[in-house]
Structures are given as C-alpha cells and as structure tokens.
Amino acid sequence: MALLSGRGNRHRSDTAPMVAARRRLLDAGVFDPVAQALAAAIDPEAAVVVDAGAGTGRYLAAVLDAAPRAVGIGLDLSKYCARAVARAHPRAIAVVADLWEPIPVADGTADAVLSVFAPRNVAETVRMLAPDGRWLLVTPNPGHLHEVREPLGMLEIGADKLDRLHADLTAGGLQVRGSTPLTATALLDAEQLADLAGMGPAGFHRTEDELHAAAQALTAAAEALPVTLDVTLTVAVPAAN
Ligand SMILES: C[S@@+](CC[C@H](N)C(=O)[O-])C[C@H]1O[C@@H](n2cnc3c(N)ncnc32)[C@H](O)[C@@H]1O
C-alpha cells in the first residue's frame, strides 16, 4: 500500500529514471553488503521499522526479513520510490512524506529507524523512536566509489562527515553506540556505472547520454571496473538508555 499526500513540495524528488537506475543496481546485489549489515543490526523482536528516505525499499525489505514480526514504513519524497517500497515486501507500507516536515509516525513508536544515504531529521527521528529504539544510519566515507566519483560527476564526500554526524546526533539527544566501517569491492560494467551516477544527484544535472559516455570511457580498457564501497554503519539510541 502506498499513501500519497496529494500536495506538492519544495524539494526535488527522485525521478522515475533515477529510481529505475537505483533498482537495477540494488537488484543486481551491488549493495548487498550494506543490506546484510543492516539486517544483522536489527533487533529481531522489532515490531515497527521506519525507513526514512527508503528509495526502492530494498534495505527495508532486508531488515523486515530479519525481524519477522515487524511492519515496515518506508517514507520517501518521491512517489516513484513509494511505489517501489509498497512492492518491496509484504509487510512494508509506503508513505510519500517530506522528512523536513512533521513525519506522519506517532511519538515513541519506532523500534528502529533506518537512514541509508538519506537526509536525516534528528528531532523527528528522536520523536518517533521508542525509548529503547535504535537509529541505524549508513553514511558514505570519503573513499566510497572513489574510482569513479570525479569522472561520473558525483559529489565529493567531506572528510569530516562522520564527525559531523556524531556531533548532530549527540546535540539532538542521542548516544552513539558505535560506528562500524564496512568496505567491499563491486565489479561494475558500463551500464551499471551509468546507473550508479544516474541514481544520485548527477541524475539531475547530467543527461543519460553524458553518463553513458563517461561510463564507457571508464570501461574502455576492460569490460568491468572494480569500484570500492566504503561506508559506515552507525547505531544511535536515545541518550537516556
Ligand atoms: C540517496 S537516496 C537513498 C535511498 C535508499 N535509502 C537507498 O540507499 O537506496 C536518498 C533518498 O531520499 C529521498 N529524499 C530526498 N530528500 C527527501 C526528503 N526531503 N524527504 C523524504 N525523502 C527524501 C530521495 O527520494 C531518495 O529516495
């Protein structure tokens, strides 16, 4: 089931081609190490899991498989994402929502909130979290996709990103339980490299032809290019715990 507010909003929402590119890459298993790390970090007894900025719902589905009683609520600004989330798992529902507005989830009800490569509203997440709830955040490290960021027109990742995350969480009344780095290598062909760029902000400011040309140039010497996944999984809980 997908719920839409019917209202427009002032943020730019992921387009159908961007969501399709993300889905192709995730379905190919390129980001499975991230899904597995999230599934391992979820409390199997969780009853309500909120994925804030759920994208295609792939990570929410992996977490729901690891929490067999849980219902998942996938929030995303993009109606294309909401449609994908609604189909991602039998226990997932999708809501089109702007994370910078009051989030339509009751106070203290979320056993877990996921924020995977997504905007984070600390105050609203603290409000939604149950007293013993967990916020699982996945953020990119400076080495993430470093082989292809510049040629594919992807934004640089600041070296202080993790410090800033910890400062934001602590200032918002959370305690960081731990931050675990996770690295893996993915072998990507030209189509997948174009998808990698096209599913993110480069998908807004570069044409598909430009992305394909850049991806072809990167794979001119070999059929596929090894690309580094380099992220951190952070677990934060309400500070009173
Ligand atoms: C980089 S994608 C990550 C998606 C998913 N978590 C994943 O990793 O595959 C960021 C997601 O946040 C959503 N998003 C961006 N701004 C948002 C906002 N203000 N409110 C809700 N969702 C937003 C986008 O539509 C997109 O699906």
JSON list of C-alpha atoms and ligand atoms in Angstrom, two decimals, residues 11-14 22 26 51-56 59 75-78 81 97-100 115-119 199, ligand 1:
[
{"chain": "A", "resi": 11, "resn": "HIS", "atom": "CA", "xyz": [12.22, 19.71, -2.61]},
{"chain": "A", "resi": 12, "resn": "ARG", "atom": "CA", "xyz": [13.35, 17.97, -5.76]},
{"chain": "A", "resi": 13, "resn": "SER", "atom": "CA", "xyz": [12.17, 14.43, -5.71]},
{"chain": "A", "resi": 14, "resn": "ASP", "atom": "CA", "xyz": [13.88, 11.45, -7.36]},
{"chain": "A", "resi": 22, "resn": "ARG", "atom": "CA", "xyz": [18.84, 2.54, -8.31]},
{"chain": "A", "resi": 26, "resn": "LEU", "atom": "CA", "xyz": [20.34, -2.91, -5.93]},
{"chain": "A", "resi": 51, "resn": "ASP", "atom": "CA", "xyz": [12.94, 3.66, 6.73]},
{"chain": "A", "resi": 52, "resn": "ALA", "atom": "CA", "xyz": [13.37, 7.41, 6.29]},
{"chain": "A", "resi": 53, "resn": "GLY", "atom": "CA", "xyz": [14.33, 8.08, 2.66]},
{"chain": "A", "resi": 54, "resn": "ALA", "atom": "CA", "xyz": [13.59, 4.48, 1.71]},
{"chain": "A", "resi": 55, "resn": "GLY", "atom": "CA", "xyz": [14.41, 4.67, -2.01]},
{"chain": "A", "resi": 56, "resn": "THR", "atom": "CA", "xyz": [13.41, 1.37, -3.59]},
{"chain": "A", "resi": 59, "resn": "TYR", "atom": "CA", "xyz": [17.09, -2.19, 2.65]},
{"chain": "A", "resi": 75, "resn": "LEU", "atom": "CA", "xyz": [8.99, 7.21, 3.85]},
{"chain": "A", "resi": 76, "resn": "ASP", "atom": "CA", "xyz": [10.16, 8.99, 0.74]},
{"chain": "A", "resi": 77, "resn": "LEU", "atom": "CA", "xyz": [9.53, 12.25, -1.04]},
{"chain": "A", "resi": 78, "resn": "SER", "atom": "CA", "xyz": [9.36, 10.51, -4.40]},
{"chain": "A", "resi": 81, "resn": "CYS", "atom": "CA", "xyz": [10.08, 5.37, -4.59]},
{"chain": "A", "resi": 97, "resn": "ALA", "atom": "CA", "xyz": [6.47, 12.30, 3.02]},
{"chain": "A", "resi": 98, "resn": "ASP", "atom": "CA", "xyz": [8.95, 15.14, 3.28]},
{"chain": "A", "resi": 99, "resn": "LEU", "atom": "CA", "xyz": [11.48, 14.38, 6.01]},
{"chain": "A", "resi": 100, "resn": "TRP", "atom": "CA", "xyz": [11.82, 18.12, 6.69]},
{"chain": "A", "resi": 115, "resn": "SER", "atom": "CA", "xyz": [18.60, 6.29, 7.33]},
{"chain": "A", "resi": 116, "resn": "VAL", "atom": "CA", "xyz": [20.60, 4.91, 4.44]},
{"chain": "A", "resi": 117, "resn": "PHE", "atom": "CA", "xyz": [22.37, 7.50, 2.28]},
{"chain": "A", "resi": 118, "resn": "ALA", "atom": "CA", "xyz": [19.38, 9.70, 3.10]},
{"chain": "A", "resi": 119, "resn": "PRO", "atom": "CA", "xyz": [18.63, 13.10, 4.63]},
{"chain": "A", "resi": 199, "resn": "MET", "atom": "CA", "xyz": [20.56, 7.20, -9.40]},
{"chain": "B", "resi": 1, "resn": "LIG", "atom": "C1", "xyz": [20.48, 8.64, -1.99]},
{"chain": "B", "resi": 1, "resn": "LIG", "atom": "S1", "xyz": [18.81, 8.09, -1.96]},
{"chain": "B", "resi": 1, "resn": "LIG", "atom": "C2", "xyz": [18.88, 6.70, -0.84]},
{"chain": "B", "resi": 1, "resn": "LIG", "atom": "C3", "xyz": [17.69, 5.79, -0.97]},
{"chain": "B", "resi": 1, "resn": "LIG", "atom": "C4", "xyz": [17.80, 4.47, -0.20]},
{"chain": "B", "resi": 1, "resn": "LIG", "atom": "N1", "xyz": [17.89, 4.67, 1.22]},
{"chain": "B", "resi": 1, "resn": "LIG", "atom": "C5", "xyz": [18.98, 3.69, -0.71]},
{"chain": "B", "resi": 1, "resn": "LIG", "atom": "O1", "xyz": [20.05, 3.82, -0.14]},
{"chain": "B", "resi": 1, "resn": "LIG", "atom": "O2", "xyz": [18.85, 3.00, -1.74]},
{"chain": "B", "resi": 1, "resn": "LIG", "atom": "C6", "xyz": [18.02, 9.32, -0.97]},
{"chain": "B", "resi": 1, "resn": "LIG", "atom": "C7", "xyz": [16.53, 9.11, -0.88]},
{"chain": "B", "resi": 1, "resn": "LIG", "atom": "O3", "xyz": [16.00, 10.13, -0.05]},
{"chain": "B", "resi": 1, "resn": "LIG", "atom": "C8", "xyz": [14.83, 10.65, -0.67]},
{"chain": "B", "resi": 1, "resn": "LIG", "atom": "N2", "xyz": [14.69, 12.04, -0.21]},
{"chain": "B", "resi": 1, "resn": "LIG", "atom": "C9", "xyz": [15.45, 13.10, -0.54]},
{"chain": "B", "resi": 1, "resn": "LIG", "atom": "N3", "xyz": [15.01, 14.21, 0.09]},
{"chain": "B", "resi": 1, "resn": "LIG", "atom": "C10", "xyz": [13.95, 13.82, 0.83]},
{"chain": "B", "resi": 1, "resn": "LIG", "atom": "C11", "xyz": [13.05, 14.50, 1.70]},
{"chain": "B", "resi": 1, "resn": "LIG", "atom": "N4", "xyz": [13.17, 15.81, 1.94]},
{"chain": "B", "resi": 1, "resn": "LIG", "atom": "N5", "xyz": [12.07, 13.78, 2.27]},
{"chain": "B", "resi": 1, "resn": "LIG", "atom": "C12", "xyz": [11.93, 12.45, 2.03]},
{"chain": "B", "resi": 1, "resn": "LIG", "atom": "N6", "xyz": [12.74, 11.76, 1.23]},
{"chain": "B", "resi": 1, "resn": "LIG", "atom": "C13", "xyz": [13.74, 12.42, 0.63]},
{"chain": "B", "resi": 1, "resn": "LIG", "atom": "C14", "xyz": [15.07, 10.51, -2.16]},
{"chain": "B", "resi": 1, "resn": "LIG", "atom": "O4", "xyz": [13.87, 10.47, -2.91]},
{"chain": "B", "resi": 1, "resn": "LIG", "atom": "C15", "xyz": [15.84, 9.20, -2.22]},
{"chain": "B", "resi": 1, "resn": "LIG", "atom": "O5", "xyz": [14.98, 8.10, -2.37]}
]
